[in-house]
Structure formats: C-alpha cells, structure tokens
Tab-separated table of C-alpha atoms and ligand atoms in Angstrom:
chain	number	residue	atom	x	y	z
G	1	MET	CA	0.000	0.000	0.000
G	2	HIS	CA	1.322	3.454	-0.965
G	3	THR	CA	0.413	6.645	0.878
G	4	ALA	CA	-0.576	10.134	-0.233
G	5	ARG	CA	-1.818	13.348	1.335
G	6	VAL	CA	-4.147	16.134	0.200
G	7	VAL	CA	-4.885	19.428	1.967
G	8	ILE	CA	-8.143	21.109	0.996
G	9	ASP	CA	-8.750	24.750	1.771
G	10	PRO	CA	-11.596	27.092	0.731
G	11	ALA	CA	-9.010	29.782	-0.047
G	12	PHE	CA	-7.605	27.815	-3.005
G	13	ARG	CA	-10.310	28.885	-5.439
G	14	ILE	CA	-10.067	28.062	-9.142
G	15	GLY	CA	-13.500	29.192	-10.274
G	16	GLU	CA	-17.130	28.141	-10.486
G	17	ALA	CA	-18.029	24.617	-11.535
G	18	ASP	CA	-19.902	25.763	-14.645
G	19	ARG	CA	-22.817	23.449	-15.446
G	20	ARG	CA	-21.730	23.646	-19.082
G	21	LEU	CA	-18.769	21.397	-18.214
G	22	PHE	CA	-21.242	18.501	-18.131
G	23	GLY	CA	-22.235	18.647	-21.757
G	24	SER	CA	-22.747	15.896	-24.301
G	25	PHE	CA	-22.989	15.546	-28.053
G	26	VAL	CA	-25.646	14.255	-30.444
G	27	GLU	CA	-24.400	13.768	-34.002
G	28	HIS	CA	-26.155	12.343	-37.031
G	29	MET	CA	-23.784	9.408	-36.871
G	30	GLY	CA	-24.485	5.705	-36.604
G	31	ARG	CA	-27.425	5.137	-34.254
G	32	CYS	CA	-27.013	8.206	-32.073
G	33	VAL	CA	-30.075	9.945	-33.533
G	34	TYR	CA	-31.913	7.170	-35.413
G	35	GLY	CA	-32.466	4.269	-33.007
G	36	GLY	CA	-30.938	6.364	-30.221
G	37	ILE	CA	-32.788	9.483	-29.150
G	38	PHE	CA	-35.345	9.119	-31.981
G	39	GLU	CA	-37.181	5.965	-32.949
G	40	PRO	CA	-40.801	6.294	-34.113
G	41	GLY	CA	-42.652	3.093	-33.304
G	42	HIS	CA	-40.479	2.226	-30.304
G	43	PRO	CA	-42.659	1.161	-27.339
G	44	THR	CA	-41.540	4.211	-25.329
G	45	ALA	CA	-41.643	6.728	-28.204
G	46	ASP	CA	-43.893	9.769	-27.943
G	47	PRO	CA	-45.963	10.917	-30.967
G	48	LEU	CA	-42.901	12.729	-32.383
G	49	GLY	CA	-40.770	9.574	-32.121
G	50	LEU	CA	-38.634	10.615	-29.141
G	51	ARG	CA	-37.627	7.627	-27.017
G	52	GLN	CA	-38.724	8.327	-23.463
G	53	ASP	CA	-36.417	5.663	-21.993
G	54	VAL	CA	-33.409	7.482	-23.495
G	55	LEU	CA	-34.734	10.838	-22.346
G	56	GLU	CA	-35.019	9.498	-18.801
G	57	LEU	CA	-31.429	8.229	-18.836
G	58	THR	CA	-30.247	11.543	-20.299
G	59	ARG	CA	-31.838	13.383	-17.392
G	60	GLU	CA	-30.340	10.903	-14.925
G	61	LEU	CA	-26.905	11.408	-16.489
G	62	GLY	CA	-27.185	15.089	-15.574
G	63	VAL	CA	-26.233	16.434	-18.973
G	64	SER	CA	-26.372	20.240	-19.152
G	65	VAL	CA	-25.693	21.215	-22.763
G	66	VAL	CA	-25.875	19.131	-25.950
G	67	ARG	CA	-23.949	19.895	-29.136
G	68	TYR	CA	-25.772	19.112	-32.422
G	69	PRO	CA	-25.807	17.997	-35.323
G	70	GLY	CA	-22.061	17.189	-35.707
G	71	GLY	CA	-19.196	16.485	-35.765
G	72	ASN	CA	-17.906	15.557	-39.181
G	73	PHE	CA	-21.523	15.242	-40.315
G	74	VAL	CA	-22.135	18.982	-40.119
G	75	SER	CA	-19.457	19.769	-42.713
G	76	GLY	CA	-21.699	18.508	-45.528
G	77	TYR	CA	-25.098	19.198	-43.957
G	78	ARG	CA	-27.866	21.416	-45.284
G	79	TRP	CA	-29.835	22.345	-42.177
G	80	GLU	CA	-32.986	23.230	-44.170
G	81	ASP	CA	-33.293	19.572	-45.234
G	82	GLY	CA	-34.300	18.683	-41.684
G	83	THR	CA	-37.146	21.199	-41.429
G	84	GLY	CA	-40.745	21.277	-42.698
G	85	PRO	CA	-43.148	18.422	-43.415
G	86	VAL	CA	-41.302	15.136	-42.910
G	87	GLY	CA	-42.704	13.638	-46.099
G	88	ASP	CA	-41.110	16.407	-48.184
G	89	ARG	CA	-37.604	16.083	-46.718
G	90	PRO	CA	-34.868	14.895	-49.086
G	91	ARG	CA	-32.787	11.765	-48.682
G	92	ARG	CA	-29.115	12.661	-48.994
G	93	LEU	CA	-25.687	11.080	-49.010
G	94	ASP	CA	-23.774	11.815	-45.820
G	95	LEU	CA	-20.144	11.672	-46.923
G	96	ALA	CA	-18.701	11.827	-43.418
G	97	TRP	CA	-20.086	8.458	-42.346
G	98	LYS	CA	-20.986	6.901	-45.718
G	99	THR	CA	-24.616	6.846	-44.708
G	100	ILE	CA	-28.007	7.697	-46.198
G	101	GLU	CA	-29.473	10.605	-44.240
G	102	THR	CA	-33.272	10.529	-44.341
G	103	ASN	CA	-33.667	13.908	-42.596
G	104	ALA	CA	-36.634	12.526	-40.661
G	105	PHE	CA	-35.013	14.210	-37.650
G	106	GLY	CA	-33.804	17.801	-37.838
G	107	LEU	CA	-33.436	21.045	-35.958
G	108	ASP	CA	-37.064	21.422	-34.868
G	109	GLU	CA	-37.216	17.864	-33.515
G	110	PHE	CA	-33.883	18.408	-31.758
G	111	MET	CA	-35.177	21.525	-30.036
G	112	VAL	CA	-38.255	19.652	-28.778
G	113	TRP	CA	-35.960	16.861	-27.541
G	114	ALA	CA	-33.591	19.343	-25.833
G	115	ARG	CA	-36.456	20.980	-23.998
G	116	ALA	CA	-37.773	17.605	-22.837
G	117	ALA	CA	-34.283	16.577	-21.709
G	118	GLY	CA	-33.801	19.874	-19.874
G	119	VAL	CA	-30.560	20.631	-21.724
G	120	GLU	CA	-29.180	23.745	-23.375
G	121	PRO	CA	-28.776	23.364	-27.156
G	122	MET	CA	-25.417	24.115	-28.756
G	123	LEU	CA	-25.509	24.243	-32.564
G	124	ALA	CA	-22.781	23.877	-35.162
G	125	VAL	CA	-22.899	25.629	-38.540
G	126	ASN	CA	-21.481	24.064	-41.697
G	127	LEU	CA	-18.244	25.810	-42.693
G	128	GLY	CA	-17.059	22.825	-44.731
G	129	THR	CA	-19.220	22.945	-47.876
G	130	ARG	CA	-21.084	26.136	-46.925
G	131	GLY	CA	-20.323	29.629	-45.712
G	132	VAL	CA	-21.471	32.915	-44.219
G	133	GLN	CA	-24.928	33.102	-45.806
G	134	GLU	CA	-26.099	29.645	-44.756
G	135	ALA	CA	-24.870	30.223	-41.201
G	136	LEU	CA	-26.816	33.490	-41.110
G	137	ASP	CA	-29.913	31.780	-42.462
G	138	LEU	CA	-29.759	29.151	-39.745
G	139	LEU	CA	-29.266	31.756	-37.020
G	140	GLU	CA	-32.165	33.835	-38.337
G	141	TYR	CA	-34.396	30.736	-38.465
G	142	ALA	CA	-33.430	29.760	-34.924
G	143	ASN	CA	-33.167	33.041	-33.031
G	144	HIS	CA	-35.036	35.833	-34.804
G	145	PRO	CA	-38.484	36.392	-33.232
G	146	GLY	CA	-40.532	36.722	-36.454
G	147	GLY	CA	-41.570	38.909	-39.341
G	148	THR	CA	-38.906	37.678	-41.766
G	149	SER	CA	-39.081	34.843	-44.221
G	150	LEU	CA	-36.853	32.462	-42.243
G	151	SER	CA	-38.159	33.259	-38.770
G	152	ASP	CA	-41.718	32.945	-40.056
G	153	ARG	CA	-40.812	29.624	-41.585
G	154	ARG	CA	-39.810	28.417	-38.098
G	155	ARG	CA	-43.127	29.669	-36.712
G	156	LYS	CA	-44.986	27.896	-39.501
G	157	HIS	CA	-43.139	24.729	-38.474
G	158	GLY	CA	-44.640	24.991	-35.010
G	159	ALA	CA	-42.097	27.007	-33.021
G	160	GLU	CA	-43.761	30.351	-32.326
G	161	GLN	CA	-41.017	31.499	-29.946
G	162	PRO	CA	-37.402	31.829	-31.082
G	163	TYR	CA	-35.100	29.066	-29.879
G	164	ASP	CA	-32.657	31.638	-28.519
G	165	VAL	CA	-29.637	29.359	-28.954
G	166	LYS	CA	-26.615	30.942	-27.279
G	167	LEU	CA	-23.732	28.575	-28.122
G	168	TRP	CA	-22.613	28.225	-31.746
G	169	CYS	CA	-19.689	26.241	-33.158
G	170	LEU	CA	-18.144	27.785	-36.279
G	171	GLY	CA	-17.752	24.488	-38.133
G	172	ASN	CA	-16.058	21.289	-37.002
G	173	GLU	CA	-12.460	20.011	-37.177
G	174	LEU	CA	-11.633	21.912	-40.384
G	175	ASP	CA	-7.918	21.219	-39.724
G	176	GLY	CA	-8.510	17.517	-40.430
G	177	PRO	CA	-7.804	16.214	-43.974
G	178	TRP	CA	-10.724	13.799	-43.463
G	179	GLN	CA	-13.132	16.710	-43.103
G	180	VAL	CA	-15.400	17.490	-46.064
G	181	GLY	CA	-14.335	21.035	-46.960
G	182	HIS	CA	-10.989	20.755	-45.079
G	183	LYS	CA	-9.141	24.094	-45.032
G	184	THR	CA	-5.825	25.660	-44.190
G	185	ALA	CA	-5.691	27.701	-40.993
G	186	ASP	CA	-5.753	30.949	-42.987
G	187	GLU	CA	-8.688	29.866	-45.147
G	188	TYR	CA	-10.671	28.704	-42.123
G	189	GLY	CA	-9.661	31.674	-39.969
G	190	ARG	CA	-10.886	34.190	-42.570
G	191	LEU	CA	-14.166	32.354	-43.099
G	192	ALA	CA	-14.773	31.896	-39.371
G	193	ALA	CA	-14.056	35.579	-38.694
G	194	GLU	CA	-16.453	36.771	-41.411
G	195	THR	CA	-19.128	34.321	-40.276
G	196	ALA	CA	-18.726	35.359	-36.643
G	197	ARG	CA	-18.863	39.068	-37.409
G	198	ALA	CA	-22.056	38.680	-39.430
G	199	MET	CA	-23.707	36.323	-36.908
G	200	LYS	CA	-23.207	38.873	-34.146
G	201	LEU	CA	-24.990	41.457	-36.310
G	202	ILE	CA	-28.093	39.269	-36.220
G	203	ASP	CA	-27.788	38.317	-32.549
G	204	PRO	CA	-25.067	39.982	-30.440
G	205	SER	CA	-25.965	37.752	-27.484
G	206	VAL	CA	-24.558	34.568	-29.033
G	207	SER	CA	-21.271	33.025	-27.903
G	208	LEU	CA	-19.122	31.743	-30.751
G	209	ILE	CA	-16.607	28.925	-30.805
G	210	ALA	CA	-13.747	28.844	-33.313
G	211	CYS	CA	-12.398	25.416	-34.271
G	212	GLY	CA	-9.147	24.479	-32.612
G	213	SER	CA	-7.243	21.347	-33.556
G	214	SER	CA	-8.921	17.958	-33.913
G	215	ASN	CA	-6.441	16.622	-31.391
G	216	ARG	CA	-3.127	17.465	-29.767
G	217	GLY	CA	-1.277	15.044	-32.061
G	218	MET	CA	-2.115	16.938	-35.284
G	219	ALA	CA	1.033	18.107	-37.083
G	220	THR	CA	-0.470	21.600	-37.242
G	221	PHE	CA	-1.464	21.719	-33.549
G	222	ALA	CA	-0.814	25.098	-31.865
G	223	ALA	CA	0.175	26.742	-35.188
G	224	TRP	CA	-3.435	26.140	-36.299
G	225	GLU	CA	-4.825	27.733	-33.129
G	226	ALA	CA	-2.451	30.716	-33.404
G	227	THR	CA	-3.339	31.470	-37.038
G	228	VAL	CA	-7.072	30.898	-36.611
G	229	LEU	CA	-7.145	33.152	-33.563
G	230	GLU	CA	-5.210	35.906	-35.278
G	231	HIS	CA	-8.161	36.101	-37.671
G	232	THR	CA	-10.969	35.497	-35.193
G	233	TYR	CA	-9.828	36.642	-31.736
G	234	GLU	CA	-11.979	39.735	-31.424
G	235	HIS	CA	-15.106	38.007	-32.773
G	236	VAL	CA	-15.180	34.738	-30.804
G	237	ASP	CA	-15.558	33.681	-27.204
G	238	TYR	CA	-14.112	30.167	-27.205
G	239	ILE	CA	-11.572	28.037	-29.034
G	240	SER	CA	-12.476	24.356	-29.271
G	241	ALA	CA	-10.422	21.300	-28.301
G	242	HIS	CA	-11.132	17.639	-29.062
G	243	THR	CA	-9.473	14.515	-27.712
G	244	TYR	CA	-10.118	10.786	-27.619
G	245	TYR	CA	-8.069	8.218	-25.705
G	246	ASP	CA	-7.690	4.825	-27.328
G	247	PRO	CA	-7.225	1.722	-25.169
G	248	SER	CA	-6.986	-0.629	-28.196
G	249	ASP	CA	-3.283	-1.468	-27.689
G	250	GLY	CA	-3.965	-2.914	-24.231
G	251	ASP	CA	-1.444	-0.601	-22.509
G	252	ARG	CA	-3.514	-0.240	-19.354
G	253	ALA	CA	-1.045	1.900	-17.386
G	254	SER	CA	-0.976	4.495	-20.172
G	255	ILE	CA	-4.708	4.613	-20.770
G	256	LEU	CA	-5.313	5.058	-17.042
G	257	ALA	CA	-2.998	8.097	-17.194
G	258	SER	CA	-4.815	9.754	-20.142
G	259	ALA	CA	-5.813	12.796	-18.089
G	260	VAL	CA	-2.141	13.804	-17.932
G	261	ASP	CA	-2.338	14.386	-21.669
G	262	MET	CA	-5.616	16.338	-21.462
G	263	ASP	CA	-4.106	18.488	-18.739
G	264	ALA	CA	-1.099	19.426	-20.895
G	265	PHE	CA	-3.347	19.934	-23.933
G	266	ILE	CA	-5.462	22.483	-22.036
G	267	ASP	CA	-2.367	24.338	-20.795
G	268	GLU	CA	-1.001	24.528	-24.334
G	269	VAL	CA	-4.238	25.821	-25.873
G	270	VAL	CA	-4.541	28.436	-23.122
G	271	ALA	CA	-0.919	29.531	-23.654
G	272	THR	CA	-1.447	29.790	-27.418
G	273	ALA	CA	-4.679	31.753	-27.080
G	274	ASP	CA	-3.153	34.128	-24.526
G	275	HIS	CA	-0.135	34.627	-26.774
G	276	VAL	CA	-2.440	35.790	-29.575
G	277	GLY	CA	-4.380	37.991	-27.167
G	278	ALA	CA	-1.135	39.632	-26.048
G	279	LYS	CA	0.087	40.043	-29.624
G	280	LEU	CA	-3.176	41.715	-30.644
G	281	ARG	CA	-3.149	43.912	-27.507
G	282	ASN	CA	-6.576	42.460	-26.735
G	283	ARG	CA	-7.253	42.115	-23.008
G	284	LYS	CA	-10.151	39.714	-23.464
G	285	ARG	CA	-9.218	36.150	-22.474
G	286	LEU	CA	-10.816	33.284	-24.389
G	287	LYS	CA	-12.127	30.100	-22.848
G	288	ILE	CA	-11.857	26.583	-24.195
G	289	SER	CA	-14.878	24.681	-25.419
G	290	PHE	CA	-13.706	21.075	-24.980
G	291	ASP	CA	-16.572	19.978	-27.154
G	292	GLU	CA	-15.482	16.401	-27.909
G	293	TRP	CA	-13.741	14.146	-25.407
G	294	ASN	CA	-13.983	10.504	-24.423
G	295	VAL	CA	-12.428	7.049	-24.493
G	296	TRP	CA	-12.717	5.537	-28.009
G	297	TYR	CA	-11.460	2.182	-29.330
G	298	GLN	CA	-10.567	3.851	-32.631
G	299	SER	CA	-9.123	0.866	-34.462
G	300	ARG	CA	-12.659	-0.418	-35.061
G	301	LEU	CA	-13.951	2.561	-37.101
G	302	GLN	CA	-12.345	1.908	-40.478
G	303	HIS	CA	-13.507	-1.671	-40.317
G	304	ASP	CA	-17.077	-0.495	-39.655
G	305	LEU	CA	-16.942	1.905	-42.642
G	306	ASP	CA	-15.199	-0.402	-45.105
G	307	ARG	CA	-17.443	-3.395	-44.863
G	308	ARG	CA	-20.619	-1.895	-46.285
G	309	GLY	CA	-22.288	0.310	-48.918
G	310	TRP	CA	-24.696	3.229	-48.409
G	311	VAL	CA	-27.277	2.418	-45.732
G	312	GLU	CA	-29.425	4.257	-43.194
G	313	ALA	CA	-28.270	4.549	-39.577
G	314	PRO	CA	-25.717	1.712	-39.462
G	315	ALA	CA	-24.295	0.674	-36.100
G	316	LEU	CA	-21.046	2.664	-35.868
G	317	ILE	CA	-18.404	2.585	-33.123
G	318	GLU	CA	-20.794	1.221	-30.500
G	319	ASP	CA	-17.934	0.678	-28.082
G	320	GLY	CA	-18.518	-1.371	-24.939
G	321	TYR	CA	-16.689	0.123	-21.976
G	322	THR	CA	-14.751	-1.502	-19.153
G	323	ALA	CA	-14.383	-0.538	-15.496
G	324	ALA	CA	-10.956	0.966	-16.324
G	325	ASP	CA	-12.537	3.136	-19.052
G	326	ALA	CA	-14.932	4.510	-16.428
G	327	VAL	CA	-11.964	5.450	-14.228
G	328	VAL	CA	-10.402	7.290	-17.178
G	329	VAL	CA	-13.651	9.191	-17.843
G	330	GLY	CA	-13.816	10.150	-14.162
G	331	ASP	CA	-10.233	11.419	-14.306
G	332	LEU	CA	-10.900	13.434	-17.474
G	333	LEU	CA	-13.792	15.120	-15.655
G	334	ILE	CA	-11.468	15.895	-12.724
G	335	THR	CA	-9.080	17.503	-15.204
G	336	LEU	CA	-11.803	19.621	-16.800
G	337	LEU	CA	-12.854	20.810	-13.335
G	338	ARG	CA	-9.237	21.602	-12.414
G	339	HIS	CA	-9.269	24.006	-15.358
G	340	ALA	CA	-12.654	25.532	-14.547
G	341	ASP	CA	-11.121	28.996	-14.847
G	342	ARG	CA	-10.355	28.467	-18.567
G	343	VAL	CA	-12.587	25.620	-19.769
G	344	GLY	CA	-16.111	26.984	-20.076
G	345	VAL	CA	-17.886	24.228	-22.019
G	346	ALA	CA	-17.168	20.515	-22.332
G	347	CYS	CA	-19.107	17.830	-24.214
G	348	GLN	CA	-18.524	14.135	-23.819
G	349	ALA	CA	-18.837	12.540	-27.258
G	350	GLN	CA	-21.360	11.136	-27.816
G	351	LEU	CA	-24.605	10.661	-25.852
G	352	VAL	CA	-26.175	7.479	-27.201
G	353	ASN	CA	-24.777	4.365	-28.917
G	354	VAL	CA	-21.817	6.063	-30.633
G	355	ILE	CA	-18.951	5.839	-28.068
G	356	ALA	CA	-21.587	6.644	-25.510
G	357	PRO	CA	-22.617	6.302	-21.865
G	358	ILE	CA	-26.126	5.239	-22.995
G	359	ARG	CA	-26.748	2.272	-25.306
G	360	THR	CA	-29.955	1.077	-26.898
G	361	ASP	CA	-31.334	-1.868	-28.812
G	362	THR	CA	-33.464	-0.806	-31.754
G	363	GLY	CA	-37.003	-1.686	-30.697
G	364	GLY	CA	-35.715	-2.763	-27.296
G	365	ARG	CA	-34.140	-1.639	-24.062
G	366	ALA	CA	-31.838	1.261	-23.183
G	367	TRP	CA	-29.027	0.838	-20.654
G	368	ARG	CA	-26.147	2.557	-18.866
G	369	GLN	CA	-22.534	1.747	-19.729
G	370	SER	CA	-19.735	1.824	-17.115
G	371	ILE	CA	-18.741	5.367	-18.147
G	372	PHE	CA	-22.260	6.600	-17.324
G	373	HIS	CA	-21.619	6.423	-13.582
G	374	PRO	CA	-18.596	8.716	-13.017
G	375	PHE	CA	-20.241	11.285	-15.314
G	376	ALA	CA	-23.583	11.167	-13.479
G	377	LEU	CA	-21.966	11.337	-10.022
G	378	THR	CA	-19.645	14.185	-10.984
G	379	ALA	CA	-22.428	16.165	-12.667
G	380	ARG	CA	-24.616	15.688	-9.584
G	381	HIS	CA	-22.031	16.569	-6.921
G	382	ALA	CA	-19.620	19.045	-8.544
G	383	ARG	CA	-21.631	22.121	-7.645
G	384	GLY	CA	-20.197	25.369	-6.366
G	385	THR	CA	-16.602	26.535	-6.185
G	386	VAL	CA	-13.805	24.405	-7.595
G	387	LEU	CA	-10.817	24.261	-5.229
G	388	ARG	CA	-7.238	23.545	-6.201
G	389	THR	CA	-5.663	20.517	-4.561
G	390	GLU	CA	-1.954	19.730	-4.718
G	391	PRO	CA	-1.704	16.080	-3.697
G	392	VAL	CA	1.541	14.823	-2.213
G	393	THR	CA	1.520	11.595	-4.157
G	394	PRO	CA	3.775	8.813	-5.367
G	395	SER	CA	4.206	8.499	-9.109
G	396	HIS	CA	4.543	5.488	-11.388
G	397	ASP	CA	5.858	4.855	-14.896
G	398	THR	CA	3.843	4.680	-18.107
G	399	LYS	CA	5.000	3.943	-21.637
G	400	ARG	CA	3.112	6.822	-23.255
G	401	TYR	CA	3.599	9.594	-20.680
G	402	GLY	CA	6.655	8.617	-18.594
G	403	PRO	CA	6.281	9.032	-14.814
G	404	VAL	CA	2.807	10.237	-13.809
G	405	PRO	CA	1.325	11.201	-10.421
G	406	SER	CA	-0.631	8.200	-9.141
G	407	LEU	CA	-3.258	10.324	-7.405
G	408	SER	CA	-5.441	12.834	-9.247
G	409	THR	CA	-7.864	15.011	-7.259
G	410	VAL	CA	-10.081	18.056	-7.316
G	411	ALA	CA	-12.479	19.442	-4.704
G	412	VAL	CA	-15.757	21.305	-5.160
G	413	HIS	CA	-17.338	23.251	-2.319
G	414	ASP	CA	-21.057	23.894	-2.474
G	415	ASP	CA	-21.346	27.374	-0.998
G	416	GLU	CA	-25.106	26.990	-0.525
G	417	THR	CA	-25.264	23.661	1.330
G	418	GLY	CA	-21.714	23.687	2.712
G	419	ALA	CA	-21.083	20.184	1.297
G	420	LEU	CA	-17.590	19.341	0.081
G	421	SER	CA	-17.021	16.820	-2.715
G	422	VAL	CA	-13.521	15.539	-3.328
G	423	PHE	CA	-13.095	13.567	-6.558
G	424	ALA	CA	-10.070	11.278	-6.534
G	425	VAL	CA	-8.618	8.778	-8.984
G	426	ASN	CA	-5.900	6.281	-8.203
G	427	ARG	CA	-4.294	5.833	-11.632
G	428	GLY	CA	-1.891	3.176	-10.398
G	429	GLU	CA	-2.531	-0.502	-9.687
G	430	THR	CA	-1.243	-0.333	-6.092
G	431	PRO	CA	-3.814	0.658	-3.461
G	432	LEU	CA	-3.303	4.132	-2.003
G	433	SER	CA	-3.938	5.179	1.567
G	434	VAL	CA	-4.788	8.876	1.307
G	435	GLU	CA	-5.047	11.346	4.138
G	436	PHE	CA	-7.514	14.125	3.306
G	437	ASP	CA	-6.942	17.127	5.530
G	438	LEU	CA	-10.286	18.946	5.790
G	439	ARG	CA	-9.504	20.971	8.909
G	440	ALA	CA	-10.155	24.214	7.038
G	441	PHE	CA	-13.828	23.161	6.966
G	442	PRO	CA	-14.678	22.909	10.682
G	443	GLY	CA	-18.428	22.620	10.018
G	444	LEU	CA	-18.148	19.242	8.294
G	445	THR	CA	-18.969	16.278	10.493
G	446	THR	CA	-19.795	13.272	8.357
G	447	THR	CA	-18.183	11.813	5.301
G	448	GLU	CA	-19.049	9.070	2.870
G	449	HIS	CA	-16.859	7.310	0.368
G	450	LEU	CA	-18.440	6.441	-2.991
G	451	THR	CA	-16.789	4.186	-5.563
G	452	LEU	CA	-17.954	2.705	-8.862
G	453	ASP	CA	-18.120	-0.876	-7.666
G	454	GLY	CA	-19.808	-1.040	-4.306
G	455	PRO	CA	-22.236	0.618	-1.905
G	456	PRO	CA	-21.207	3.965	-0.313
G	457	ARG	CA	-19.177	3.596	2.905
G	458	ARG	CA	-19.888	5.967	5.756
G	459	LEU	CA	-16.891	7.445	7.587
G	460	ASP	CA	-17.748	8.995	10.917
G	461	THR	CA	-15.215	11.768	11.077
G	462	ALA	CA	-14.341	14.863	9.164
G	463	GLY	CA	-11.245	16.948	9.986
G	464	ARG	CA	-8.488	14.542	8.958
G	465	ILE	CA	-9.646	11.364	7.340
G	466	THR	CA	-7.749	8.500	5.831
G	467	VAL	CA	-9.363	6.693	2.931
G	468	GLU	CA	-8.101	3.674	1.055
G	469	LEU	CA	-8.340	4.029	-2.715
G	470	ALA	CA	-8.186	0.701	-4.543
G	471	GLY	CA	-5.814	0.317	-7.499
G	472	ALA	CA	-7.222	1.831	-10.719
G	473	SER	CA	-10.252	3.366	-9.018
G	474	TRP	CA	-12.500	6.426	-9.156
G	475	ASN	CA	-13.660	7.782	-5.790
G	476	LEU	CA	-15.886	10.493	-4.386
G	477	ILE	CA	-15.313	11.549	-0.789
G	478	ARG	CA	-18.291	13.603	0.188
G	479	SER	CA	-18.543	15.513	3.458
G	480	SER	CA	-21.362	17.571	4.872
Q	1	AHR	O1	-17.406	11.895	-32.350
Q	1	AHR	C1	-17.033	11.242	-33.527
Q	1	AHR	C2	-16.261	12.123	-34.507
Q	1	AHR	O2	-14.989	12.400	-33.965
Q	1	AHR	C3	-16.834	13.489	-34.786
Q	1	AHR	O3	-17.776	13.487	-35.802
Q	1	AHR	C4	-15.629	14.267	-35.219
Q	1	AHR	O4	-15.773	15.642	-34.984
Q	1	AHR	C5	-14.489	13.628	-34.461
Q	1	AHR	O5	-13.400	13.373	-35.279
C-alpha cells in the first residue's frame, strides 16, 4: 500500500463549476439519432418519435448542454433539409459516415428533444461545404423572433417562440484532412471571422466557438490555433479542443494516465490563445470549449466503414466500456474541473450508442454503460466553487507519458449547502492510503466514500480522514 496526502482549503479557489462542463454531443452518426434518441414506433416513443427511456437516462446522467448535429456530419449538412413536413424532406448522401441521411429528424425535432431533456442546445454551422450566408440563415431561423421569411418559416413549423440558442460552433475540425471542406488555418480563420462578425450582427448575445485542432497530435497543432485566432480573436468567445483516448493497444497503465495528456493539452491551448491575445493587444481572455472528449477504441472505425455500402443509420463505433474506461472518464472530468477557470464548455462525445454512456437496442431496451456512472456522479455533486488541490503523491511509470502522479484530485465546495465533494482517482494498480486534511472546513462532520463498484461507505469523522483508494479506481469523498 502506498500513501498520499491532500490538503483542501476554501481559499484555493479556481473558479465556479460551470454546469456547461457537463455537456454531451448528439451527431447524425451511426445510431445516435436514429435508433438512439429518436425511434418512431419504439414502445416508449412519444408521438414525435422521441424515445422516453433514453430521455429518462439523459436526465439521470445530468447532462447540461448538448452539441448538435455534428461532428464531421455537419461539414456537408444542409440544415434546411431537416425542417418542414417530414414527407417532403430529401434523402441525402452523408459523406462523413458513408450513410443515407433521411432527414426525418432535424433542428425542430432536436429543439423539442432538448427541452424535454432539460438541456441547453449548442448548434454547429457548416463551414465545410457552406459559408457565411447559410450560417446566417440558420441563425435567423433559430433566433429571430418573427416577421422575416426564415423566422416565419420556423413559426410555420410549429415554433412560435425563437429558440434563442446561445452557443454556436463555427464548423467542425476543419484542420482535419478527413473533413469534407478541409481548409488551411488561414482559409478557415478568414471564413470563421467573417461568419462570426455577421452572426453577431443578427444576434449579439450569441457566444461563438472557433475550431481548434482535432487533437493534440495533429502536425499543425498550436500553429493552427495561433493562425485561426489571429483572424478570429476579437469576434469569438471560445476556441475548441477535441481529444479521444484509445485503449486498443492494451497498454492499461498508459490509458489510465490519459488525463495527464488532457491536462497538458489544455495548458497549451490556453498559452497559445493568450499569446495571440497579447500580440493583438486584446485584453479579453478566451475560454476553451472542450466539445469532444472521451475514451474511443478507434481501431474499429475503419472496419465499420469499409465493410458496407450506403445504408441508413448503421451501427457505428458502439464501443462497450470496461471498469478501467470509467476510471479514465472520471479522471478526465477531474481535469476539466481543475481548469474551470479556462474551460467553459465541455461535451462528452457522444450521448447514445456512438462511443456513448447510454446504449440502446433498436425496438428494445436502453441501458447505462460503465462510463455513465462517473459522469452522473460528478455532474450531480460538482456544484459550487472548484478548489485547487496539490496532492503529495507517489508516481509510477507509463510507456506513453513517462512518470505520472498516481493520485489525481479536485475538490468542489457547495457554498449553498456547505457540502464538500472531493473527486479522486488512483491511476496506479497499487492501493493508495490517502489522508484528506479537511480541517479548514470545521463545520463538516460526516463523510461518505463512494466508488464505482460497491455501496457507499460511511466514515464517521471529518477533519483529517484516511481513505483507502483501490488500485485503478475512481472515488468520491463527500462531506457535509
Ligand atoms: O465523435 C465522432 C467524430 O470524432 C466526430 O464526428 C468528429 O468531430 C471527431 O473526429
């Protein structure tokens, strides 16, 4: 058994635990929409076709904001196709996922679903095959109250009130050669800046997200962000980041340490953005929208795409997750919280079926995967002020990241109820005996220890408590 120590103090404030850190993502990909959130004829479907069993699990997951409709899909999407009478909607080729898109589900259905799920919508505009005008049309349709052709079209389609969507992604992963409409940083930066400037003329209240790199390993990483932000800095509010961690090679020690990589990624994007801000003499500081993150067994995707022709809603990357994957997801959430001062939005990708916490059978049941649980518990308990913790911890070696700290922690203090939640991951295989020093919170008297694989354990004392964290485990130590 190794030992570690953590001191928690209300003075070590990082920032607020923004609810938008607990976002998710619904893309027209695989069975995320069709057979996922939407399945007319399913025993639980409402008259619109929305699966109530999936809606219930979405609410239980505690998701706050949902990004839609892509992802790679959005870079070839015509948003108008998904509006109006369903019988008149065109069938199209979706080049991103080699799929037939029926358009039976579109923006208006998504907004009904979002309201029922109690989530904030976050929309992406197509800057792959389209440009400024189409983005403006979509914004006018969604947010303008009425009295113009597009806003009246929305009203005719049943939505009298504007959707008032605040979060808008200016395209998706345009740095990636796989992206339909892939661009250089200068090409994308110019287009994103012009789109942003015009969108704010229609609705100055929107927050806009410029595309950062598709992942930290891209050859253009950091240079892409710098160039894009030189064009867009004054017009946008966020720069995006995406990352997926792949356990396919079986290197368990490295996958359990994935959050070390996310941590460095965030620091590098912040440094790059602040460099541009300084260079432009602009005192505004951008936040990161970490709008795609998860564990993904990526080696399976090409196989899924290669073995078939054009079909509707094929099963794509329906990864099954292990207990270790759930620990990784819990640690990634700890990392996002540790950067609550600079990460303002985060979306786990995706919500249902496609690398997702929720899975469904078409026509059948819906269930929770292992990664559902750390997300739901963190979303439920990380309320209030995020506090910095500096664990005194042993480290261990990993092939991918070298020596890494075995213990990862963050604390969140609920200023209203006084409750303190400490999230802790033991990334190593050796059990850790951790002393949590809570003496700066004299009002706390009882503590419970929650894990992913057993009932909560009640600890009778607060003040200084010692808790054993099993090897490769996610833990919540909650005091009130
Ligand atoms: O989430 C799956 C895909 O991963 C998204 O469509 C894309 O943006 C990313 O590469």
